[in-house]
CSV table of C-alpha atoms in Angstrom, one decimal:
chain,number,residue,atom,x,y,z
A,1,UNK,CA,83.6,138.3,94.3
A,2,UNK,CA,82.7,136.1,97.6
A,3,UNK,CA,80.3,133.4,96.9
A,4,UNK,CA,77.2,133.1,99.3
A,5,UNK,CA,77.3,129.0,99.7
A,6,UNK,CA,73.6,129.1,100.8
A,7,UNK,CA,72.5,131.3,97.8
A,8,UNK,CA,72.5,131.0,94.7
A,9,UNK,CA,75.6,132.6,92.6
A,10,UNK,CA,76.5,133.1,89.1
A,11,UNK,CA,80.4,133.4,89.3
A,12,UNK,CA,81.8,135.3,86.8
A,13,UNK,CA,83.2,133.0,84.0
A,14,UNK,CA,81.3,130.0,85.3
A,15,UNK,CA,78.7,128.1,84.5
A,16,UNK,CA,75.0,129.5,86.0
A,17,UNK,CA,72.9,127.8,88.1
A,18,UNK,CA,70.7,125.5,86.6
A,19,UNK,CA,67.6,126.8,84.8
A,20,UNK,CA,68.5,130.5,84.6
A,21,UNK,CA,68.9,132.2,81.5
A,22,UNK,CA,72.8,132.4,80.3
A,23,UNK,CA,71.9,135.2,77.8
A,24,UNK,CA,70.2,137.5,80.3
A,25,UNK,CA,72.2,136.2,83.2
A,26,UNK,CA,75.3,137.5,81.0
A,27,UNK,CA,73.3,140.7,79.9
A,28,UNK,CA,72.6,141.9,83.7
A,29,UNK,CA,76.6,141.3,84.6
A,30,UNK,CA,77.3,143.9,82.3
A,31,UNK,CA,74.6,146.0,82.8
A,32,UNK,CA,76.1,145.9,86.7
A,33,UNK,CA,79.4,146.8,85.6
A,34,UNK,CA,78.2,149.4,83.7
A,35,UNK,CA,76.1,151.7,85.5
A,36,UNK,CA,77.3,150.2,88.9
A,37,UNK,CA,80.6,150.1,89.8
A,38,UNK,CA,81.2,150.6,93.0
A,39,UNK,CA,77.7,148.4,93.8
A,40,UNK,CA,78.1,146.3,97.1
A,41,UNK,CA,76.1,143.6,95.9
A,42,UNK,CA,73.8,142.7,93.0
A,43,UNK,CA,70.9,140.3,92.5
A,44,UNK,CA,69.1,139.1,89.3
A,45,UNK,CA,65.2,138.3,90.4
A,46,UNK,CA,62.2,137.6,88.2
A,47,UNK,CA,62.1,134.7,85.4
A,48,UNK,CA,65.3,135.4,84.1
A,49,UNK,CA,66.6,134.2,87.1
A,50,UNK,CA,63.9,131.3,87.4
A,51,UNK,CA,64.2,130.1,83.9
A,52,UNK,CA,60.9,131.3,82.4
A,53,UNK,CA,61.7,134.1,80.7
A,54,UNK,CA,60.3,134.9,77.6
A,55,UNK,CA,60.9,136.9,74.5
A,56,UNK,CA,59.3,140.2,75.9
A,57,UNK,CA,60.9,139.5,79.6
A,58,UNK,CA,62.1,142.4,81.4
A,59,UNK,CA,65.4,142.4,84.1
A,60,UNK,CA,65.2,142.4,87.5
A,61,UNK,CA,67.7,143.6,89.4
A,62,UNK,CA,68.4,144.5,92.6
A,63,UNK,CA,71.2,146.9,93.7
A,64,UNK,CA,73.1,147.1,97.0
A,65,UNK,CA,75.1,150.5,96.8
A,66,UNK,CA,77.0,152.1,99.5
A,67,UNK,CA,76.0,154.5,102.7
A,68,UNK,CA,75.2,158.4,100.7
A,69,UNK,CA,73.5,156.7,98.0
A,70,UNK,CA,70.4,157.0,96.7
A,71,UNK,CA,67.4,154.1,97.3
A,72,UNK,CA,64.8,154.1,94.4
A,73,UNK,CA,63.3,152.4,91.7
A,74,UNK,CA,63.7,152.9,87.6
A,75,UNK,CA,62.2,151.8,84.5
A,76,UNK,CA,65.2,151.4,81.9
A,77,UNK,CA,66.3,150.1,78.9
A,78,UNK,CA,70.0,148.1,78.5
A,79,UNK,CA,71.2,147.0,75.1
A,80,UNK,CA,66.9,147.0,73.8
A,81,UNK,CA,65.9,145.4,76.8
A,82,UNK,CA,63.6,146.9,79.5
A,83,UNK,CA,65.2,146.5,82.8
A,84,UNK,CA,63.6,147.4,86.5
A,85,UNK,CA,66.2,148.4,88.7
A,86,UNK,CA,65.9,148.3,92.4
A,87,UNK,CA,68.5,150.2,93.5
A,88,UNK,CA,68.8,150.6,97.6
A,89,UNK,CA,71.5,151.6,100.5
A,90,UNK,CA,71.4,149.4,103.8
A,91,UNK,CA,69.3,151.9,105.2
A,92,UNK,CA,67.2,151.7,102.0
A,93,UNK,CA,67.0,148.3,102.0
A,94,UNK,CA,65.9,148.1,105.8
A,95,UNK,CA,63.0,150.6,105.2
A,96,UNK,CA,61.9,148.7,102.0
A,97,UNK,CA,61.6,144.7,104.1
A,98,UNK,CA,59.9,146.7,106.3
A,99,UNK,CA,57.2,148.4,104.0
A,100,UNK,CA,57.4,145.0,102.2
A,101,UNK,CA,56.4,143.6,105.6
A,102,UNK,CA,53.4,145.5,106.5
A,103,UNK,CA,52.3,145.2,102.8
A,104,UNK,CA,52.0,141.0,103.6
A,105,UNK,CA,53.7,140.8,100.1
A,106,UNK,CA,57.6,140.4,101.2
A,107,UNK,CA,58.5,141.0,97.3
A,108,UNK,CA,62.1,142.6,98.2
A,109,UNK,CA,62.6,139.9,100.3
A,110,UNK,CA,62.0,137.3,97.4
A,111,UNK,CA,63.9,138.8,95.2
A,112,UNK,CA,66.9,138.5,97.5
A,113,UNK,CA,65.9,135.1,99.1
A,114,UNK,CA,65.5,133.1,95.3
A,115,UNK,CA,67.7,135.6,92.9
A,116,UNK,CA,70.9,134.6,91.3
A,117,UNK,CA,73.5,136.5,93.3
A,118,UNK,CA,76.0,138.6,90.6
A,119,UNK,CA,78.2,140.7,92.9
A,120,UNK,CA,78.8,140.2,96.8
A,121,UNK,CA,81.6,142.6,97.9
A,122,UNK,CA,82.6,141.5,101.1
A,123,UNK,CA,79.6,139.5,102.2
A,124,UNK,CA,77.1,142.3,101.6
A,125,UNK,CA,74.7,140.1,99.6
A,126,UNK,CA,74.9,137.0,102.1
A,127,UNK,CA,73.9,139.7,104.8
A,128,UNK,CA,70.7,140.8,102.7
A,129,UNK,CA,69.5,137.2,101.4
A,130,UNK,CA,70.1,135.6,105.2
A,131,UNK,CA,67.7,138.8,106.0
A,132,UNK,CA,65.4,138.3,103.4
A,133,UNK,CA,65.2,134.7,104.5
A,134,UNK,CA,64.6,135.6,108.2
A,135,UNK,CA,61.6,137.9,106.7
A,136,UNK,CA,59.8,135.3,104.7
A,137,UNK,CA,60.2,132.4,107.1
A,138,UNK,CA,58.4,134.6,109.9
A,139,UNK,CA,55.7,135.7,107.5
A,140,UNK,CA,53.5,138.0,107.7
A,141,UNK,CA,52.0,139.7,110.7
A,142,UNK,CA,48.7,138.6,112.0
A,143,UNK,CA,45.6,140.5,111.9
A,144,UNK,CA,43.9,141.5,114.8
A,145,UNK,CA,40.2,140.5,115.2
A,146,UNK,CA,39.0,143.4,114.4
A,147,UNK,CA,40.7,143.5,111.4
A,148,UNK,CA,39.7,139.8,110.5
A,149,UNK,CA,36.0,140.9,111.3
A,150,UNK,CA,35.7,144.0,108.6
A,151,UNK,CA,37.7,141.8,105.9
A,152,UNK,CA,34.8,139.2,106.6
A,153,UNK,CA,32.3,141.6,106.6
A,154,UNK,CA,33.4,143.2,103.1
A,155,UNK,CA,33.6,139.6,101.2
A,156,UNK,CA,30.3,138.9,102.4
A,157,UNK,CA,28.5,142.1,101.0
A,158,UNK,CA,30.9,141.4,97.7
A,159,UNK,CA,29.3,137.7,97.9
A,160,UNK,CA,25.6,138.6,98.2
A,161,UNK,CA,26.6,141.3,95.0
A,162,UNK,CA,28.2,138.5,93.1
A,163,UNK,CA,24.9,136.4,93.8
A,164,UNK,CA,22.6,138.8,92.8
A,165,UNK,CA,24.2,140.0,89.8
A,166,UNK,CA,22.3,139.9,86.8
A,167,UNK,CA,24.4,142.3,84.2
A,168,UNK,CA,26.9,140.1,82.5
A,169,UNK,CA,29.8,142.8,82.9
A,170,UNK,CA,28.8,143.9,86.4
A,171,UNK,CA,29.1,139.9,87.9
A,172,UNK,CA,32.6,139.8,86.0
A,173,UNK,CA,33.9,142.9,88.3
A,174,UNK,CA,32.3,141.7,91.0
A,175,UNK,CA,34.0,138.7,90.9
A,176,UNK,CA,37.4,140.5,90.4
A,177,UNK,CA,36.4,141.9,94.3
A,178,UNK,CA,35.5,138.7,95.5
A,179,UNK,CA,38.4,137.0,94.5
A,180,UNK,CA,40.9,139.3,96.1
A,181,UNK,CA,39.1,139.6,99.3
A,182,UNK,CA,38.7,136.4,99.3
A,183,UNK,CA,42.2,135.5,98.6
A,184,UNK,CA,43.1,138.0,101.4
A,185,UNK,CA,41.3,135.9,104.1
A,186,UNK,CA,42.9,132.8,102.6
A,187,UNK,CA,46.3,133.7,102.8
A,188,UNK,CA,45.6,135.5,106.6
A,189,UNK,CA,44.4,132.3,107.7
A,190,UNK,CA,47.6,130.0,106.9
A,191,UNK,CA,49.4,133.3,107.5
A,192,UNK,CA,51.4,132.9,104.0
A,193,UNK,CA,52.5,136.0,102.4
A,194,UNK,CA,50.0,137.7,99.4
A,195,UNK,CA,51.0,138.8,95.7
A,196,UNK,CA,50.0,141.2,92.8
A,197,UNK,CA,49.0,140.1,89.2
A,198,UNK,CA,50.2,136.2,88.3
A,199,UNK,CA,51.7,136.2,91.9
A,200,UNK,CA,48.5,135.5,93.6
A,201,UNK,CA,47.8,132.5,92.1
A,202,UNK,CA,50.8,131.4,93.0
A,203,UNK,CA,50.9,132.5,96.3
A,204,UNK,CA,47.2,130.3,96.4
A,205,UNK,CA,48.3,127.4,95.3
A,206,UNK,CA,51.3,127.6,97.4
A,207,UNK,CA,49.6,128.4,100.7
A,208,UNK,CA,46.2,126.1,100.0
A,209,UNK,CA,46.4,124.2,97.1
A,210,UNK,CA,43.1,122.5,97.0
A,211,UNK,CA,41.0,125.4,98.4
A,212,UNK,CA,43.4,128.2,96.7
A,213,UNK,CA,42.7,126.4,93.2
A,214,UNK,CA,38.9,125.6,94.0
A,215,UNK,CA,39.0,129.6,93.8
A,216,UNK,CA,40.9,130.2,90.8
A,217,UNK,CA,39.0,127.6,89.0
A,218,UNK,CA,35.7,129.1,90.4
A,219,UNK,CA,36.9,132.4,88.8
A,220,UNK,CA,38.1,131.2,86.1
A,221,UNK,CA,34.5,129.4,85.4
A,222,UNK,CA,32.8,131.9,85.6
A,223,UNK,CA,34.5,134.3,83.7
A,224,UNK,CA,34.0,131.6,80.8
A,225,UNK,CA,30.4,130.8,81.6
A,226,UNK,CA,28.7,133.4,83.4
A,227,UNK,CA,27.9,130.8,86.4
A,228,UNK,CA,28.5,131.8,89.8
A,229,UNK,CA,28.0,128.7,91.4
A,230,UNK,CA,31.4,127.3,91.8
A,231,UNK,CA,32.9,130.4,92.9
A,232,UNK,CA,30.6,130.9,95.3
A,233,UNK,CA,31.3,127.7,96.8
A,234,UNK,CA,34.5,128.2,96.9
A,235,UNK,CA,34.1,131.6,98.7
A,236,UNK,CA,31.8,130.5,101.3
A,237,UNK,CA,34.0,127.1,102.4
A,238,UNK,CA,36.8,130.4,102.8
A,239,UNK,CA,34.8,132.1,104.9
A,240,UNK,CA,33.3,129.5,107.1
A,241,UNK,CA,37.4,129.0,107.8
A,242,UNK,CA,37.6,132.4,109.8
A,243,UNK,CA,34.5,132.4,111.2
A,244,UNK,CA,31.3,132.7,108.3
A,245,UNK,CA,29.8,135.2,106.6
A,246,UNK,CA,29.2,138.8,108.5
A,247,UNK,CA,26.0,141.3,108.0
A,248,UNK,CA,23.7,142.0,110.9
A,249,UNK,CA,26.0,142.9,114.3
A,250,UNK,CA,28.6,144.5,112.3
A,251,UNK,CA,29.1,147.8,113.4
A,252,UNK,CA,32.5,150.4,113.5
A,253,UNK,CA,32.8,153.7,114.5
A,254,UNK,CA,33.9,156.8,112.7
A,255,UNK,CA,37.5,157.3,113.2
A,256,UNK,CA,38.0,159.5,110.0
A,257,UNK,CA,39.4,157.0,107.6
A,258,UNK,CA,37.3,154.6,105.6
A,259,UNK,CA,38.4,151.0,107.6
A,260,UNK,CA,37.7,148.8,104.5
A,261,UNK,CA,40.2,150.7,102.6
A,262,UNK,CA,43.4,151.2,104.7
A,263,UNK,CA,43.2,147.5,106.2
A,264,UNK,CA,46.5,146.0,105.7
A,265,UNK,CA,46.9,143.7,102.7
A,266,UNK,CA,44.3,146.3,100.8
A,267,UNK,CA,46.2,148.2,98.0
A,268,UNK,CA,45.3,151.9,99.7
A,269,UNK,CA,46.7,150.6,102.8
A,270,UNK,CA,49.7,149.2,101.6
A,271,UNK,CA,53.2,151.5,102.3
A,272,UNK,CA,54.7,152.3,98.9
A,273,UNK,CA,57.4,150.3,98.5
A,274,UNK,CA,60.2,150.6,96.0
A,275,UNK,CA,59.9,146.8,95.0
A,276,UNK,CA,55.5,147.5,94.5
A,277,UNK,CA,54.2,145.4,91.5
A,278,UNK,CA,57.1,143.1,91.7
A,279,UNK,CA,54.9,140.8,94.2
């Protein structure tokens, strides 16, 4: 195996980077050896990897094979343990940072970038992670105004819902919309890339950590309380960082897709990606 020096690598027989899991470090060696062979590289991802993995944790893995291969993703379970496999050729892998790309959630990217390297034949997994790296250090591409404007325009209508709410349940999904369209904007503005699930708090916090958790804990309030009031606050100090709140003057033209939903960043307009929910 050749060690990538600017990675991180568990050498067979050695001792694992500090923090990850020797059990499941150990358990996705043989799992590689097993069912992938002839694999130019390997990758363990996820909390395994990070050191939070607990007892119900799944694998992550992601699989370099050679040119003729196939490129998909599969649900499995090794030795009693659920395991998602990522499992791409250099082609693959090239279409998937790309969707990952245009999706503003570089989750492929990630997993190469911040995984513990198991298997690099001849440099292949060097290659990938110093792409990966490239990837997340450019971040995500801009919106255009346009764009911008109709993302602005949508959390403002969800804003005057969320203020006018009066059924308990209906101000609770409201506020599920208003916090990812807000969070959307967020992210845009310090260009950072987004997340899925327990990622986009992170990915908040990361990007804006004072304005990113006034949002969270505004969510989280009201979710507990029924009151509004902090979220809102939170929402409109967002939106007065991209330029307010949008009703009257907004106007769009029929172009035979609804705009709202195939925006970039929106889960509609996201390319499927093999890596999608791993965000």
């Amino acid at each position: 195996m050749n060690a990538d020096p600017a990675g991180r690598t568990a050498a067979a027989g050695g001792a694992d980077p500090e923090g990850a899991d020797p059990a499941g470090v150990d358990q996705a060696r043989r799992l590689a050896r097993a069912l992938f062979p002839d694999a130019l590289a390997v990758v363990l991802a996820g909390s395994t990897a990070a050191g939070r993995a607990g007892a119900t944790s799944d694998l992550d893995v992601a699989v370099l094979v050679k040119d003729g291969g196939e490129t998909y993703r599969e649900t499995i379970r090794f030795e009693g343990r659920v395991v998602e496999l990522f499992v791409h050729t250099r082609a693959g892998l090239e279409e998937l940072f790309a969707a990952d790309v245009a999706a503003r959630r570089g989750t492929l990217q990630s997993m190469y970038a911040t995984g513990l390297v198991l298997l690099d034949v001849d440099g292949a997994a060097g290659r990938a992670r110093a792409r990966a790296e490239t990837d997340l250090r450019k971040g995500p591409p801009a919106w255009d105004p346009q764009t911008v404007e109709t993302k602005r325009y949508v959390l403002t209508d969800a804003l005057d819902d969320l203020s006018d709410a009066g059924d308990r349940i209906e101000r609770l999904a409201v506020a599920g919309v208003v916090l990812g369209a807000a969070a959307e904007l967020l992210l845009e503005h310090h260009q950072a890339w987004s997340g899925g699930g327990k990622w986009l708090p992170r990915r908040l916090r990361e990007a804006d950590a004072r304005r990113g958790g006034a949002l969270l804990e505004g969510h989280l309030h009201l979710c507990e309380s029924g009151d509004p009031g902090p979220m809102l606050d939170a929402v409109s100090e967002i939106l007065d960082l991209v330029g307010g709140p949008l009703r009257e003057g907004y106007r769009r033209t029929w172009h035979g897709v609804i705009e709202s939903l195939a925006l970039p960043g929106t889960a509609s307009g996201a390319p499927a990606s093999a890596a999608a929910g791993r965000g």
